[in-house]
mmCIF file of C-alpha atoms in Angstrom:
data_model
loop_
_atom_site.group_PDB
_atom_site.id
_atom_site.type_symbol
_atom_site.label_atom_id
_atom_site.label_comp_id
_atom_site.label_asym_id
_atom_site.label_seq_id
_atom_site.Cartn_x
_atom_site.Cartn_y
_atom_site.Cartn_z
ATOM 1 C CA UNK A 1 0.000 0.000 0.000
ATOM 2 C CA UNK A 2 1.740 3.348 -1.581
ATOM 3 C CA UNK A 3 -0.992 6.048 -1.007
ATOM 4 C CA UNK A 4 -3.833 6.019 2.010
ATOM 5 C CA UNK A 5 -6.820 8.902 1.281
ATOM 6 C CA UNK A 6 -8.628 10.434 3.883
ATOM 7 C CA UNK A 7 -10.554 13.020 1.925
ATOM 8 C CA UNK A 8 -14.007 11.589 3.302
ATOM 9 C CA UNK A 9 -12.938 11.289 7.060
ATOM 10 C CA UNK A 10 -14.285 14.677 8.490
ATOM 11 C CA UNK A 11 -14.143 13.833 12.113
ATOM 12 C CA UNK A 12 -12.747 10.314 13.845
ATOM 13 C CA UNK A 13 -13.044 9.400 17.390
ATOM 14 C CA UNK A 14 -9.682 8.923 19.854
ATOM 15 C CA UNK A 15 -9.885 5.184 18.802
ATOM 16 C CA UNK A 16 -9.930 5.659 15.673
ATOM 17 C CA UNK A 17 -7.386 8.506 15.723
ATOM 18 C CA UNK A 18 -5.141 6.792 17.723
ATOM 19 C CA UNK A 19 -5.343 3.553 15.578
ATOM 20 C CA UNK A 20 -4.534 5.043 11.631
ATOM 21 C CA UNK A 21 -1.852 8.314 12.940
ATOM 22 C CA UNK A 22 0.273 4.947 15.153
ATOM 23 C CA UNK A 23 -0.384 2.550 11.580
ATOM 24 C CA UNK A 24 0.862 5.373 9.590
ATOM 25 C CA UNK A 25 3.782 6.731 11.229
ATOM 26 C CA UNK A 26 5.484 3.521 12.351
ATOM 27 C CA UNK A 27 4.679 1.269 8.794
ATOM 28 C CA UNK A 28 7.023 2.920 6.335
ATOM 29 C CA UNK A 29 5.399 0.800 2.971
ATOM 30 C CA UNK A 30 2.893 3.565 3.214
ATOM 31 C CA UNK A 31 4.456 6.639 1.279
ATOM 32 C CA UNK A 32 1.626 9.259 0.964
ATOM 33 C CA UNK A 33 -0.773 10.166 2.608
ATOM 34 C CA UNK A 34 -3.923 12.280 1.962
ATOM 35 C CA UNK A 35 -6.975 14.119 1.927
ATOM 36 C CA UNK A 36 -6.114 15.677 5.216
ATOM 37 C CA UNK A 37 -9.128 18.236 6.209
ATOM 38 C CA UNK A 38 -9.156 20.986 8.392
ATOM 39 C CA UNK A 39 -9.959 18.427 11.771
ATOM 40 C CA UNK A 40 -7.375 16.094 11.572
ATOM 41 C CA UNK A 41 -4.789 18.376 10.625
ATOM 42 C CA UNK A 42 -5.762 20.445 13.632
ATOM 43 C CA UNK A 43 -5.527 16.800 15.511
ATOM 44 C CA UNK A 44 -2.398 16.760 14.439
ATOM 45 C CA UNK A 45 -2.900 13.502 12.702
ATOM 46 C CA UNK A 46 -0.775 11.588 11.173
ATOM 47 C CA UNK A 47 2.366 13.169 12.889
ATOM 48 C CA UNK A 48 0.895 13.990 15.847
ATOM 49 C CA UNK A 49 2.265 16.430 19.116
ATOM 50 C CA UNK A 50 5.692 14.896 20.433
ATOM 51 C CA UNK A 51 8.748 16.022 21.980
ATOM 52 C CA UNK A 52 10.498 13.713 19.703
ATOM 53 C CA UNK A 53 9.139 15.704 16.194
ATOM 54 C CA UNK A 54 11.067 18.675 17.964
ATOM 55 C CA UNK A 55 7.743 20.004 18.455
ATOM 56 C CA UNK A 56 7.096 23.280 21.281
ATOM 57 C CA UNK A 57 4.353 21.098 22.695
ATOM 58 C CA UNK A 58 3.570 22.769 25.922
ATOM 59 C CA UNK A 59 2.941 26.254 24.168
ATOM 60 C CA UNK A 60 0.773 24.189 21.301
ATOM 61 C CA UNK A 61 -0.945 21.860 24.239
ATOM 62 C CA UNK A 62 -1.844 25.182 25.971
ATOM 63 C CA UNK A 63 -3.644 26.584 22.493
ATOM 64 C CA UNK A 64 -6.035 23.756 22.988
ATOM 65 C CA UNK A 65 -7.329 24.584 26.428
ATOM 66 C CA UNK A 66 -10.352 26.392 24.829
ATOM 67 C CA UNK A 67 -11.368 23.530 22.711
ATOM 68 C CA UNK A 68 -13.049 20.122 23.414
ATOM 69 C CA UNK A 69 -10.264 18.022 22.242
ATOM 70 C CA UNK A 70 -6.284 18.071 22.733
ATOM 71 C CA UNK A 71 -3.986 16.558 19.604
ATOM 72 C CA UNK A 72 -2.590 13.218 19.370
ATOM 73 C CA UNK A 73 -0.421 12.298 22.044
ATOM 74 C CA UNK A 74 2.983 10.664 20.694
ATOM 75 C CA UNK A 75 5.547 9.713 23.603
ATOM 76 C CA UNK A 76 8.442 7.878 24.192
ATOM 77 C CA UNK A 77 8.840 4.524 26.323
ATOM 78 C CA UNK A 78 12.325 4.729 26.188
ATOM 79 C CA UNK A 79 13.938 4.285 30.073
ATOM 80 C CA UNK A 80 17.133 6.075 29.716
ATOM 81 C CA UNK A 81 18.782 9.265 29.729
ATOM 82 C CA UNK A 82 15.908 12.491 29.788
ATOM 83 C CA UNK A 83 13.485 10.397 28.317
ATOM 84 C CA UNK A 84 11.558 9.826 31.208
ATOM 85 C CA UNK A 85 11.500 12.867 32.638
ATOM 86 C CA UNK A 86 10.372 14.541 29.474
ATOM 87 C CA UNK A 87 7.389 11.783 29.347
ATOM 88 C CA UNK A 88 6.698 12.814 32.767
ATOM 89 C CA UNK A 89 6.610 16.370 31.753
ATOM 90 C CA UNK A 90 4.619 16.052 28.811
ATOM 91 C CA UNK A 91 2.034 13.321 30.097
ATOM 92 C CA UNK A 92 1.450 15.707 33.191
ATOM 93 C CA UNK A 93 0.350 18.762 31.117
ATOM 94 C CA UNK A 94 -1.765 16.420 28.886
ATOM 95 C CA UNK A 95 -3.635 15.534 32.428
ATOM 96 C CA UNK A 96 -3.712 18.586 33.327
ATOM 97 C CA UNK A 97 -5.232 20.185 30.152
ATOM 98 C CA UNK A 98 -7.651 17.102 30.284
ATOM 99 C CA UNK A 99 -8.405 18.622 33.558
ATOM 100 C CA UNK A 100 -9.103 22.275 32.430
ATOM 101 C CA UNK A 101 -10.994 21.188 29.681
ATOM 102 C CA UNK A 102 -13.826 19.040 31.562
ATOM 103 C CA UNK A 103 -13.685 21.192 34.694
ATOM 104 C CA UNK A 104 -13.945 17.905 36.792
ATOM 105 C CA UNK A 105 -14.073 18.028 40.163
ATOM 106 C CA UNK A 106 -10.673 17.230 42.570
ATOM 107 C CA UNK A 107 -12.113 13.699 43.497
ATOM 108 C CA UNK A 108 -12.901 12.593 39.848
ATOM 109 C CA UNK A 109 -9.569 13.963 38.139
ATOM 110 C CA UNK A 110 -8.037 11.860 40.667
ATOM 111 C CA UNK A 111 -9.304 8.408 40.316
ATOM 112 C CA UNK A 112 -9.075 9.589 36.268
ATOM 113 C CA UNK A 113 -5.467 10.591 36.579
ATOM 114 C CA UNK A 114 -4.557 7.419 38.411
ATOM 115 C CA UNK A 115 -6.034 5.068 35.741
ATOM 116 C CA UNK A 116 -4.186 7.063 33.007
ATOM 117 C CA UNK A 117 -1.077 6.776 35.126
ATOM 118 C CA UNK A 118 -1.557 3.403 35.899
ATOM 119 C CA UNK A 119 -2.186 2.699 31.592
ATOM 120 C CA UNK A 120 0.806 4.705 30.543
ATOM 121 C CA UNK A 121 3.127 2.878 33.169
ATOM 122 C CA UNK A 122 2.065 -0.374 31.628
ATOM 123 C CA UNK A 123 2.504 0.581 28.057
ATOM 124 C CA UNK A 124 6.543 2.031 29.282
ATOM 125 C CA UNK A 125 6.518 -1.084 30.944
ATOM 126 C CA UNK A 126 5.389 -4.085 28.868
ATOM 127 C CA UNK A 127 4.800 -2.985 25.430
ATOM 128 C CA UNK A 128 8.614 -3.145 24.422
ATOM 129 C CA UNK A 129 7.362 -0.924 21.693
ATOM 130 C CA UNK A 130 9.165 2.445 21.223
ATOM 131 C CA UNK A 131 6.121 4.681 21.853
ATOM 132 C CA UNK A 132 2.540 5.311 23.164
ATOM 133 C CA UNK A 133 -0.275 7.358 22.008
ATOM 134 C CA UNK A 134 -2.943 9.038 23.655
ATOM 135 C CA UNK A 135 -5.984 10.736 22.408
ATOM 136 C CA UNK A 136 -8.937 12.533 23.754
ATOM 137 C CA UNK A 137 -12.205 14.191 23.143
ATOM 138 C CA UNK A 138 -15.046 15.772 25.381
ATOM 139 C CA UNK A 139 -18.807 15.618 24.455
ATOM 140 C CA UNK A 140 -19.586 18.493 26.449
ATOM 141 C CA UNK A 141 -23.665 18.277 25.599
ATOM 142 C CA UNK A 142 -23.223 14.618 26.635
ATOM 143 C CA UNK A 143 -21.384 14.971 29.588
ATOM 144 C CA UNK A 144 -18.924 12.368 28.795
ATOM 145 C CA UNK A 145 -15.385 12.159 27.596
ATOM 146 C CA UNK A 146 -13.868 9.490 25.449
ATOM 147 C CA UNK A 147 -9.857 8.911 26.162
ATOM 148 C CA UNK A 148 -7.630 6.296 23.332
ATOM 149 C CA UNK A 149 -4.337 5.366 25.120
ATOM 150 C CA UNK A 150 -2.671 2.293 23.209
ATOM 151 C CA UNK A 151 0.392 1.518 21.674
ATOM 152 C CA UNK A 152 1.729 -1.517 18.790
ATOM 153 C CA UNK A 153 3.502 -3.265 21.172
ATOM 154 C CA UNK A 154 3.186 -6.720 22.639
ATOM 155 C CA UNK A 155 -0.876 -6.512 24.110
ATOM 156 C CA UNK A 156 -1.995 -8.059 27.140
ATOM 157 C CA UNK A 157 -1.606 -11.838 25.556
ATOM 158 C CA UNK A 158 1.822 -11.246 24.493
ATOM 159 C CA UNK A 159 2.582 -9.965 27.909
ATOM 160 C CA UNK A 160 1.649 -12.672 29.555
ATOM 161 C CA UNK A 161 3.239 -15.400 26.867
ATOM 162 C CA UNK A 162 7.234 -12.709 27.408
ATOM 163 C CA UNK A 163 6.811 -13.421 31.457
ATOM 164 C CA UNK A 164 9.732 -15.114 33.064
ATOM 165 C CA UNK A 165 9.571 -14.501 36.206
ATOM 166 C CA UNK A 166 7.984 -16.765 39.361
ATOM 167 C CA UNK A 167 4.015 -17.155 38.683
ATOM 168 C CA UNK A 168 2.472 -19.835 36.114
ATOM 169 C CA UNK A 169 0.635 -17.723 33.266
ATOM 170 C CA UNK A 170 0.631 -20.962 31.353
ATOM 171 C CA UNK A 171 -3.035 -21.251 31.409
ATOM 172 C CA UNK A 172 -3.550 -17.745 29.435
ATOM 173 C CA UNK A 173 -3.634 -18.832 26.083
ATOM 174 C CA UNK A 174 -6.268 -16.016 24.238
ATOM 175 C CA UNK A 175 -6.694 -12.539 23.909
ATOM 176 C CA UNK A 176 -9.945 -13.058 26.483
ATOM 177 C CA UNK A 177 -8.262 -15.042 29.048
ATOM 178 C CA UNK A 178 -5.340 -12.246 28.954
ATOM 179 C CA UNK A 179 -7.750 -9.383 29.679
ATOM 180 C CA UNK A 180 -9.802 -10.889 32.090
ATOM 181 C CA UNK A 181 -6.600 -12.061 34.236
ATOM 182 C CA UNK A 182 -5.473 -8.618 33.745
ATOM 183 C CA UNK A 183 -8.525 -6.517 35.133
ATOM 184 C CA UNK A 184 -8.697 -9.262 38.301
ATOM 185 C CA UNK A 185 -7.348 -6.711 40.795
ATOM 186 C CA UNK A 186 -8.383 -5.610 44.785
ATOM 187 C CA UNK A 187 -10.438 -2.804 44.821
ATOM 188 C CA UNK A 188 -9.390 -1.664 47.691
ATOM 189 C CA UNK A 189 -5.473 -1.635 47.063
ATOM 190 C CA UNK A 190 -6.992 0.624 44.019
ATOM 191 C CA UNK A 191 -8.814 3.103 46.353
ATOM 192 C CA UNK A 192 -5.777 3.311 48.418
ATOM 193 C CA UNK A 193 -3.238 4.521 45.376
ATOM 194 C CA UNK A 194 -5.829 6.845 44.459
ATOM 195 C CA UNK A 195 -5.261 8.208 47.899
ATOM 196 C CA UNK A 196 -1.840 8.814 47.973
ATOM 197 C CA UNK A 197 -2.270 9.965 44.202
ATOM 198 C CA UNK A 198 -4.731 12.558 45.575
ATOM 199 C CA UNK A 199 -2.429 13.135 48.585
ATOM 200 C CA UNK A 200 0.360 14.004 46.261
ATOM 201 C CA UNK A 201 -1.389 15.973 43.815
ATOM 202 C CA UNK A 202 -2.602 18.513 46.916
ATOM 203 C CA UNK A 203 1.376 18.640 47.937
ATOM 204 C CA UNK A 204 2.258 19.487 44.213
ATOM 205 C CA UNK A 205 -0.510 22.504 44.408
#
């Protein structure tokens, strides 16, 4: 596949966006792309906002605070060096403008900023894959908001079929098996990180 058109795509949800800008900018086979409207290039799709394109992505993050939607996220899982602080960084002003953008309440941002910690810490983690993406749009007449964060790396089954270490995962041999050993986890150890999440967040302000 040479050329990939998206003339008739006028609007695509974080899934979606997430899903094509990761296929096109890590699959080289695909030379051109186009038919890029007004939306997507404002989404920043295919290329999408990352400290590794060079881009000055706090000032262009911060342009989005009026809007209903931020661009799509492209960061590094790289361990070494300034990577990780520079993920840090960037992933905190993403929360943050996720934050300003909904107006949530202190209780809610928290339990939502400790699942997207808790997501992006397992895609550094265990994707072995060289970057994540994140995406994110607010329905504001709906009340809800609709948040992509994936990456092209192992998945959950893959995960579980790399482990070396102590426990017996020999018995997880689908995708379904993989996710429902993976969401299997004490509610109350969850309420408790959110906690000291919270705890930390009112130190930071």
């Amino acid at each position: 596949m040479k050329t990939v058109d998206f003339s008739k795509m006028n609007f695509t949800p974080p899934l979606l966006a997430v899903h094509y800008a990761s296929l096109l900018s890590e699959f080289p086979q695909i030379l051109n792309v186009e038919g890029i409207g007004s939306y997507l290039d404002t989404v920043k799709f295919p290329s999408c906002l990352s400290p590794a394109n060079g881009d000055n992505w706090e000032s262009i993050l911060d342009s989005y605070l009026h809007k209903t939607f931020i661009p799509i996220i492209k960061f590094s899982t790289n361990p070494t060096g300034d990577h990780p602080s520079i993920r840090e960084k960037l992933l905190s002003h993403v929360f943050s403008a996720i934050r300003r953008i909904t107006r949530l309440p202190t209780n809610y941002f928290t339990a939502i900023s400790y699942l997207l910690s808790e997501l992006t810490d397992n895609i550094v983690e265990h994707s072995k894959h060289e970057f994540g993406y994140l995406a994110f749009q607010y329905y504001r007449d709906n009340g809800f908001m609709d948040i992509c964060l994936a990456d092209r790396g192992l998945g959950l089954l893959g995960s579980y079929q790399d482990y070396t270490g102590d426990k017996d995962f020999s018995h997880i041999t689908d995708h379904r098996t993989a996710v429902d050993s993976a969401v299997k986890v004490d509610p109350l150890s969850i309420w408790q990180k959110i906690g000291v999440l919270e705890l930390q967040l009112q130190e930071r302000s």
